[in-house]
Amino acid sequence: MTKPSCVFCDIIRGQSPASMVYTDEQAIAFMDIRPVVSGHLLVIPRVHAASLADLDAGAGAHLFRVGMKLATALRRSTLRCEGINFFLADGVAAGQDVFHVHLHILPRFQGDGFGLRFPPGYWDLPGRDTLDALAAQIREAL
Ligand SMILES: [Zn+2]
Protein backbone atom coordinates (compact mmCIF):
# COMPACT_ATOMS: atom_id res chain seq x y z
CA MET A 1 0.00 0.00 0.00
CA THR A 2 1.20 3.53 -0.78
CA LYS A 3 0.55 6.59 1.38
CA PRO A 4 -0.98 9.77 -0.11
CA SER A 5 1.30 12.27 1.65
CA CYS A 6 4.56 10.44 0.92
CA VAL A 7 6.91 11.79 -1.79
CA PHE A 8 8.33 8.32 -2.47
CA CYS A 9 4.86 6.80 -2.76
CA ASP A 10 4.11 9.58 -5.29
CA ILE A 11 7.05 8.32 -7.37
CA ILE A 12 5.78 4.72 -7.07
CA ARG A 13 2.32 5.85 -8.26
CA GLY A 14 3.90 7.77 -11.15
CA GLN A 15 2.62 11.08 -9.75
CA SER A 16 6.10 12.55 -9.28
CA PRO A 17 8.98 12.35 -11.73
CA ALA A 18 12.05 10.24 -11.06
CA SER A 19 15.01 9.12 -13.10
CA MET A 20 14.28 5.42 -12.80
CA VAL A 21 17.08 2.88 -12.86
CA TYR A 22 15.38 -0.34 -11.75
CA THR A 23 11.89 -1.63 -11.04
CA ASP A 24 10.46 -4.97 -9.99
CA GLU A 25 7.40 -6.24 -8.14
CA GLN A 26 8.70 -5.27 -4.70
CA ALA A 27 11.09 -2.35 -5.15
CA ILE A 28 12.18 0.52 -7.36
CA ALA A 29 15.48 2.40 -7.65
CA PHE A 30 16.04 5.91 -8.96
CA MET A 31 18.54 8.74 -8.93
CA ASP A 32 18.67 10.83 -5.74
CA ILE A 33 17.69 14.42 -6.65
CA ARG A 34 20.32 15.72 -4.21
CA PRO A 35 23.26 13.44 -4.94
CA VAL A 36 26.14 13.28 -2.49
CA VAL A 37 28.23 11.93 -5.35
CA SER A 38 27.41 11.52 -9.04
CA GLY A 39 25.46 8.27 -9.48
CA HIS A 40 23.86 8.35 -6.01
CA LEU A 41 20.84 6.00 -6.08
CA LEU A 42 17.94 5.26 -3.78
CA VAL A 43 16.26 1.85 -3.49
CA ILE A 44 12.79 1.84 -1.92
CA PRO A 45 10.17 -0.80 -1.23
CA ARG A 46 6.89 -0.42 -3.16
CA VAL A 47 4.97 -0.87 0.07
CA HIS A 48 5.04 2.21 2.28
CA ALA A 49 7.00 1.64 5.50
CA ALA A 50 8.09 4.68 7.50
CA SER A 51 10.83 2.84 9.39
CA LEU A 52 12.65 -0.48 9.52
CA ALA A 53 10.30 -1.56 12.31
CA ASP A 54 7.38 -1.16 9.88
CA LEU A 55 9.11 -3.03 7.05
CA ASP A 56 8.56 -6.72 6.38
CA ALA A 57 11.91 -8.57 6.78
CA GLY A 58 11.57 -10.09 3.32
CA ALA A 59 11.09 -6.64 1.79
CA GLY A 60 14.16 -5.44 3.70
CA ALA A 61 16.22 -8.34 2.39
CA HIS A 62 15.00 -7.53 -1.10
CA LEU A 63 16.23 -3.91 -0.78
CA PHE A 64 19.71 -5.25 -0.06
CA ARG A 65 19.48 -7.70 -2.97
CA VAL A 66 18.56 -4.86 -5.34
CA GLY A 67 21.35 -2.74 -3.82
CA MET A 68 23.85 -5.47 -4.64
CA LYS A 69 22.60 -5.63 -8.23
CA LEU A 70 22.95 -1.85 -8.55
CA ALA A 71 26.41 -1.89 -6.99
CA THR A 72 27.50 -4.35 -9.66
CA ALA A 73 25.93 -2.15 -12.35
CA LEU A 74 27.68 0.97 -11.02
CA ARG A 75 31.04 -0.79 -11.11
CA ARG A 76 30.38 -2.00 -14.69
CA SER A 77 29.11 1.40 -15.83
CA THR A 78 31.13 4.27 -17.24
CA LEU A 79 30.49 6.30 -14.07
CA ARG A 80 33.47 6.90 -11.82
CA CYS A 81 33.16 4.17 -9.21
CA GLU A 82 36.08 2.71 -7.29
CA GLY A 83 33.98 1.60 -4.33
CA ILE A 84 30.42 1.54 -2.99
CA ASN A 85 28.75 2.61 0.25
CA PHE A 86 25.29 1.47 1.32
CA PHE A 87 23.62 3.83 3.78
CA LEU A 88 20.23 3.56 5.47
CA ALA A 89 19.04 6.19 7.95
CA ASP A 90 16.36 4.87 10.32
CA GLY A 91 14.96 7.67 12.48
CA VAL A 92 15.55 11.41 12.77
CA ALA A 93 18.63 10.96 14.97
CA ALA A 94 20.14 8.78 12.24
CA GLY A 95 19.52 11.44 9.59
CA GLN A 96 16.30 10.08 8.04
CA ASP A 97 14.51 12.87 6.20
CA VAL A 98 11.95 11.01 4.08
CA PHE A 99 9.84 8.65 6.15
CA HIS A 100 9.60 5.85 3.62
CA VAL A 101 12.47 3.40 4.11
CA HIS A 102 15.21 3.97 1.53
CA LEU A 103 18.63 2.48 0.95
CA HIS A 104 21.24 4.86 -0.44
CA ILE A 105 23.71 3.40 -2.92
CA LEU A 106 26.76 5.63 -3.21
CA PRO A 107 29.47 5.11 -5.80
CA ARG A 108 32.79 6.22 -4.32
CA PHE A 109 36.23 7.18 -5.54
CA GLN A 110 39.39 8.47 -3.91
CA GLY A 111 39.04 12.20 -3.27
CA ASP A 112 35.27 12.39 -3.89
CA GLY A 113 34.93 14.59 -0.76
CA PHE A 114 32.38 12.41 1.01
CA GLY A 115 33.16 10.62 4.25
CA LEU A 116 32.05 9.70 7.74
CA ARG A 117 32.87 11.99 10.66
CA PHE A 118 33.76 10.11 13.83
CA PRO A 119 32.86 11.52 17.26
CA PRO A 120 35.41 12.69 19.83
CA GLY A 121 36.79 9.71 21.72
CA TYR A 122 36.53 7.38 18.72
CA TRP A 123 40.19 6.44 19.04
CA ASP A 124 39.84 5.55 22.75
CA LEU A 125 38.96 1.89 22.33
CA PRO A 126 36.44 0.47 24.83
CA GLY A 127 37.60 -2.42 27.01
CA ARG A 128 36.34 -6.01 26.58
CA ASP A 129 34.15 -5.64 29.70
CA THR A 130 32.37 -2.69 28.10
CA LEU A 131 31.91 -4.54 24.80
CA ASP A 132 30.62 -7.65 26.60
CA ALA A 133 28.15 -5.56 28.63
CA LEU A 134 26.85 -3.84 25.48
CA ALA A 135 26.56 -7.19 23.70
CA ALA A 136 24.54 -8.57 26.64
CA GLN A 137 22.14 -5.59 26.54
CA ILE A 138 21.52 -6.13 22.82
CA ARG A 139 21.18 -9.93 23.17
CA GLU A 140 18.51 -9.37 25.84
CA ALA A 141 16.51 -7.33 23.32
CA LEU A 142 16.63 -9.99 20.58
ZN1 LIG B 1 5.75 6.06 1.04
PDB file of C-alpha atoms and ligand atoms in Angstrom:
ATOM      1  CA  MET A   1       0.000   0.000   0.000  1.00  0.00           C
ATOM      2  CA  THR A   2       1.197   3.528  -0.778  1.00  0.00           C
ATOM      3  CA  LYS A   3       0.545   6.586   1.376  1.00  0.00           C
ATOM      4  CA  PRO A   4      -0.977   9.774  -0.115  1.00  0.00           C
ATOM      5  CA  SER A   5       1.298  12.271   1.651  1.00  0.00           C
ATOM      6  CA  CYS A   6       4.563  10.442   0.915  1.00  0.00           C
ATOM      7  CA  VAL A   7       6.912  11.791  -1.791  1.00  0.00           C
ATOM      8  CA  PHE A   8       8.333   8.318  -2.473  1.00  0.00           C
ATOM      9  CA  CYS A   9       4.858   6.800  -2.764  1.00  0.00           C
ATOM     10  CA  ASP A  10       4.107   9.585  -5.286  1.00  0.00           C
ATOM     11  CA  ILE A  11       7.045   8.318  -7.374  1.00  0.00           C
ATOM     12  CA  ILE A  12       5.775   4.717  -7.066  1.00  0.00           C
ATOM     13  CA  ARG A  13       2.317   5.849  -8.261  1.00  0.00           C
ATOM     14  CA  GLY A  14       3.897   7.766 -11.145  1.00  0.00           C
ATOM     15  CA  GLN A  15       2.619  11.080  -9.748  1.00  0.00           C
ATOM     16  CA  SER A  16       6.101  12.547  -9.284  1.00  0.00           C
ATOM     17  CA  PRO A  17       8.976  12.348 -11.733  1.00  0.00           C
ATOM     18  CA  ALA A  18      12.045  10.244 -11.056  1.00  0.00           C
ATOM     19  CA  SER A  19      15.015   9.119 -13.101  1.00  0.00           C
ATOM     20  CA  MET A  20      14.285   5.424 -12.799  1.00  0.00           C
ATOM     21  CA  VAL A  21      17.075   2.875 -12.857  1.00  0.00           C
ATOM     22  CA  TYR A  22      15.383  -0.341 -11.748  1.00  0.00           C
ATOM     23  CA  THR A  23      11.886  -1.630 -11.040  1.00  0.00           C
ATOM     24  CA  ASP A  24      10.460  -4.966  -9.989  1.00  0.00           C
ATOM     25  CA  GLU A  25       7.398  -6.245  -8.140  1.00  0.00           C
ATOM     26  CA  GLN A  26       8.698  -5.266  -4.703  1.00  0.00           C
ATOM     27  CA  ALA A  27      11.091  -2.346  -5.151  1.00  0.00           C
ATOM     28  CA  ILE A  28      12.176   0.515  -7.357  1.00  0.00           C
ATOM     29  CA  ALA A  29      15.479   2.396  -7.646  1.00  0.00           C
ATOM     30  CA  PHE A  30      16.036   5.905  -8.964  1.00  0.00           C
ATOM     31  CA  MET A  31      18.537   8.742  -8.928  1.00  0.00           C
ATOM     32  CA  ASP A  32      18.672  10.831  -5.745  1.00  0.00           C
ATOM     33  CA  ILE A  33      17.693  14.421  -6.652  1.00  0.00           C
ATOM     34  CA  ARG A  34      20.321  15.716  -4.212  1.00  0.00           C
ATOM     35  CA  PRO A  35      23.260  13.435  -4.939  1.00  0.00           C
ATOM     36  CA  VAL A  36      26.137  13.276  -2.494  1.00  0.00           C
ATOM     37  CA  VAL A  37      28.227  11.927  -5.354  1.00  0.00           C
ATOM     38  CA  SER A  38      27.414  11.520  -9.041  1.00  0.00           C
ATOM     39  CA  GLY A  39      25.464   8.271  -9.483  1.00  0.00           C
ATOM     40  CA  HIS A  40      23.858   8.349  -6.005  1.00  0.00           C
ATOM     41  CA  LEU A  41      20.835   6.002  -6.085  1.00  0.00           C
ATOM     42  CA  LEU A  42      17.936   5.256  -3.778  1.00  0.00           C
ATOM     43  CA  VAL A  43      16.258   1.854  -3.493  1.00  0.00           C
ATOM     44  CA  ILE A  44      12.791   1.843  -1.919  1.00  0.00           C
ATOM     45  CA  PRO A  45      10.166  -0.805  -1.228  1.00  0.00           C
ATOM     46  CA  ARG A  46       6.895  -0.423  -3.163  1.00  0.00           C
ATOM     47  CA  VAL A  47       4.969  -0.869   0.075  1.00  0.00           C
ATOM     48  CA  HIS A  48       5.042   2.212   2.284  1.00  0.00           C
ATOM     49  CA  ALA A  49       6.999   1.638   5.504  1.00  0.00           C
ATOM     50  CA  ALA A  50       8.092   4.677   7.501  1.00  0.00           C
ATOM     51  CA  SER A  51      10.835   2.842   9.387  1.00  0.00           C
ATOM     52  CA  LEU A  52      12.651  -0.477   9.516  1.00  0.00           C
ATOM     53  CA  ALA A  53      10.303  -1.564  12.306  1.00  0.00           C
ATOM     54  CA  ASP A  54       7.385  -1.160   9.875  1.00  0.00           C
ATOM     55  CA  LEU A  55       9.107  -3.035   7.045  1.00  0.00           C
ATOM     56  CA  ASP A  56       8.565  -6.723   6.376  1.00  0.00           C
ATOM     57  CA  ALA A  57      11.905  -8.571   6.784  1.00  0.00           C
ATOM     58  CA  GLY A  58      11.574 -10.087   3.319  1.00  0.00           C
ATOM     59  CA  ALA A  59      11.093  -6.640   1.791  1.00  0.00           C
ATOM     60  CA  GLY A  60      14.155  -5.439   3.701  1.00  0.00           C
ATOM     61  CA  ALA A  61      16.220  -8.336   2.393  1.00  0.00           C
ATOM     62  CA  HIS A  62      14.999  -7.526  -1.097  1.00  0.00           C
ATOM     63  CA  LEU A  63      16.233  -3.910  -0.785  1.00  0.00           C
ATOM     64  CA  PHE A  64      19.707  -5.252  -0.057  1.00  0.00           C
ATOM     65  CA  ARG A  65      19.477  -7.699  -2.973  1.00  0.00           C
ATOM     66  CA  VAL A  66      18.562  -4.856  -5.342  1.00  0.00           C
ATOM     67  CA  GLY A  67      21.346  -2.742  -3.821  1.00  0.00           C
ATOM     68  CA  MET A  68      23.852  -5.470  -4.639  1.00  0.00           C
ATOM     69  CA  LYS A  69      22.599  -5.630  -8.226  1.00  0.00           C
ATOM     70  CA  LEU A  70      22.950  -1.847  -8.548  1.00  0.00           C
ATOM     71  CA  ALA A  71      26.411  -1.887  -6.991  1.00  0.00           C
ATOM     72  CA  THR A  72      27.499  -4.352  -9.660  1.00  0.00           C
ATOM     73  CA  ALA A  73      25.933  -2.145 -12.352  1.00  0.00           C
ATOM     74  CA  LEU A  74      27.675   0.973 -11.017  1.00  0.00           C
ATOM     75  CA  ARG A  75      31.044  -0.792 -11.109  1.00  0.00           C
ATOM     76  CA  ARG A  76      30.385  -2.002 -14.687  1.00  0.00           C
ATOM     77  CA  SER A  77      29.113   1.400 -15.829  1.00  0.00           C
ATOM     78  CA  THR A  78      31.131   4.268 -17.240  1.00  0.00           C
ATOM     79  CA  LEU A  79      30.495   6.301 -14.070  1.00  0.00           C
ATOM     80  CA  ARG A  80      33.469   6.898 -11.822  1.00  0.00           C
ATOM     81  CA  CYS A  81      33.164   4.167  -9.209  1.00  0.00           C
ATOM     82  CA  GLU A  82      36.082   2.708  -7.292  1.00  0.00           C
ATOM     83  CA  GLY A  83      33.982   1.602  -4.326  1.00  0.00           C
ATOM     84  CA  ILE A  84      30.421   1.539  -2.995  1.00  0.00           C
ATOM     85  CA  ASN A  85      28.751   2.609   0.251  1.00  0.00           C
ATOM     86  CA  PHE A  86      25.293   1.466   1.323  1.00  0.00           C
ATOM     87  CA  PHE A  87      23.622   3.828   3.778  1.00  0.00           C
ATOM     88  CA  LEU A  88      20.229   3.557   5.465  1.00  0.00           C
ATOM     89  CA  ALA A  89      19.044   6.186   7.951  1.00  0.00           C
ATOM     90  CA  ASP A  90      16.360   4.874  10.320  1.00  0.00           C
ATOM     91  CA  GLY A  91      14.957   7.665  12.483  1.00  0.00           C
ATOM     92  CA  VAL A  92      15.546  11.413  12.766  1.00  0.00           C
ATOM     93  CA  ALA A  93      18.629  10.957  14.965  1.00  0.00           C
ATOM     94  CA  ALA A  94      20.140   8.777  12.240  1.00  0.00           C
ATOM     95  CA  GLY A  95      19.515  11.436   9.585  1.00  0.00           C
ATOM     96  CA  GLN A  96      16.305  10.077   8.040  1.00  0.00           C
ATOM     97  CA  ASP A  97      14.513  12.872   6.200  1.00  0.00           C
ATOM     98  CA  VAL A  98      11.950  11.010   4.084  1.00  0.00           C
ATOM     99  CA  PHE A  99       9.842   8.647   6.146  1.00  0.00           C
ATOM    100  CA  HIS A 100       9.602   5.852   3.620  1.00  0.00           C
ATOM    101  CA  VAL A 101      12.473   3.404   4.113  1.00  0.00           C
ATOM    102  CA  HIS A 102      15.209   3.967   1.529  1.00  0.00           C
ATOM    103  CA  LEU A 103      18.628   2.483   0.950  1.00  0.00           C
ATOM    104  CA  HIS A 104      21.245   4.862  -0.442  1.00  0.00           C
ATOM    105  CA  ILE A 105      23.714   3.395  -2.916  1.00  0.00           C
ATOM    106  CA  LEU A 106      26.761   5.631  -3.212  1.00  0.00           C
ATOM    107  CA  PRO A 107      29.467   5.108  -5.796  1.00  0.00           C
ATOM    108  CA  ARG A 108      32.791   6.220  -4.318  1.00  0.00           C
ATOM    109  CA  PHE A 109      36.227   7.180  -5.543  1.00  0.00           C
ATOM    110  CA  GLN A 110      39.391   8.469  -3.908  1.00  0.00           C
ATOM    111  CA  GLY A 111      39.038  12.199  -3.271  1.00  0.00           C
ATOM    112  CA  ASP A 112      35.270  12.392  -3.886  1.00  0.00           C
ATOM    113  CA  GLY A 113      34.930  14.587  -0.765  1.00  0.00           C
ATOM    114  CA  PHE A 114      32.376  12.413   1.009  1.00  0.00           C
ATOM    115  CA  GLY A 115      33.158  10.621   4.247  1.00  0.00           C
ATOM    116  CA  LEU A 116      32.047   9.704   7.736  1.00  0.00           C
ATOM    117  CA  ARG A 117      32.871  11.989  10.661  1.00  0.00           C
ATOM    118  CA  PHE A 118      33.763  10.111  13.833  1.00  0.00           C
ATOM    119  CA  PRO A 119      32.861  11.517  17.264  1.00  0.00           C
ATOM    120  CA  PRO A 120      35.414  12.692  19.826  1.00  0.00           C
ATOM    121  CA  GLY A 121      36.785   9.705  21.716  1.00  0.00           C
ATOM    122  CA  TYR A 122      36.526   7.382  18.718  1.00  0.00           C
ATOM    123  CA  TRP A 123      40.195   6.438  19.045  1.00  0.00           C
ATOM    124  CA  ASP A 124      39.837   5.549  22.754  1.00  0.00           C
ATOM    125  CA  LEU A 125      38.964   1.889  22.333  1.00  0.00           C
ATOM    126  CA  PRO A 126      36.439   0.471  24.834  1.00  0.00           C
ATOM    127  CA  GLY A 127      37.601  -2.421  27.010  1.00  0.00           C
ATOM    128  CA  ARG A 128      36.341  -6.007  26.580  1.00  0.00           C
ATOM    129  CA  ASP A 129      34.153  -5.642  29.698  1.00  0.00           C
ATOM    130  CA  THR A 130      32.369  -2.692  28.101  1.00  0.00           C
ATOM    131  CA  LEU A 131      31.911  -4.539  24.801  1.00  0.00           C
ATOM    132  CA  ASP A 132      30.623  -7.647  26.595  1.00  0.00           C
ATOM    133  CA  ALA A 133      28.147  -5.557  28.627  1.00  0.00           C
ATOM    134  CA  LEU A 134      26.851  -3.845  25.483  1.00  0.00           C
ATOM    135  CA  ALA A 135      26.556  -7.189  23.701  1.00  0.00           C
ATOM    136  CA  ALA A 136      24.535  -8.566  26.636  1.00  0.00           C
ATOM    137  CA  GLN A 137      22.138  -5.592  26.539  1.00  0.00           C
ATOM    138  CA  ILE A 138      21.519  -6.125  22.818  1.00  0.00           C
ATOM    139  CA  ARG A 139      21.177  -9.928  23.167  1.00  0.00           C
ATOM    140  CA  GLU A 140      18.506  -9.370  25.835  1.00  0.00           C
ATOM    141  CA  ALA A 141      16.509  -7.328  23.320  1.00  0.00           C
ATOM    142  CA  LEU A 142      16.627  -9.988  20.583  1.00  0.00           C
TER     143      LEU A 142
HETATM  144 ZN    ZN B   1       5.754   6.059   1.038  1.00  0.00          ZN
END
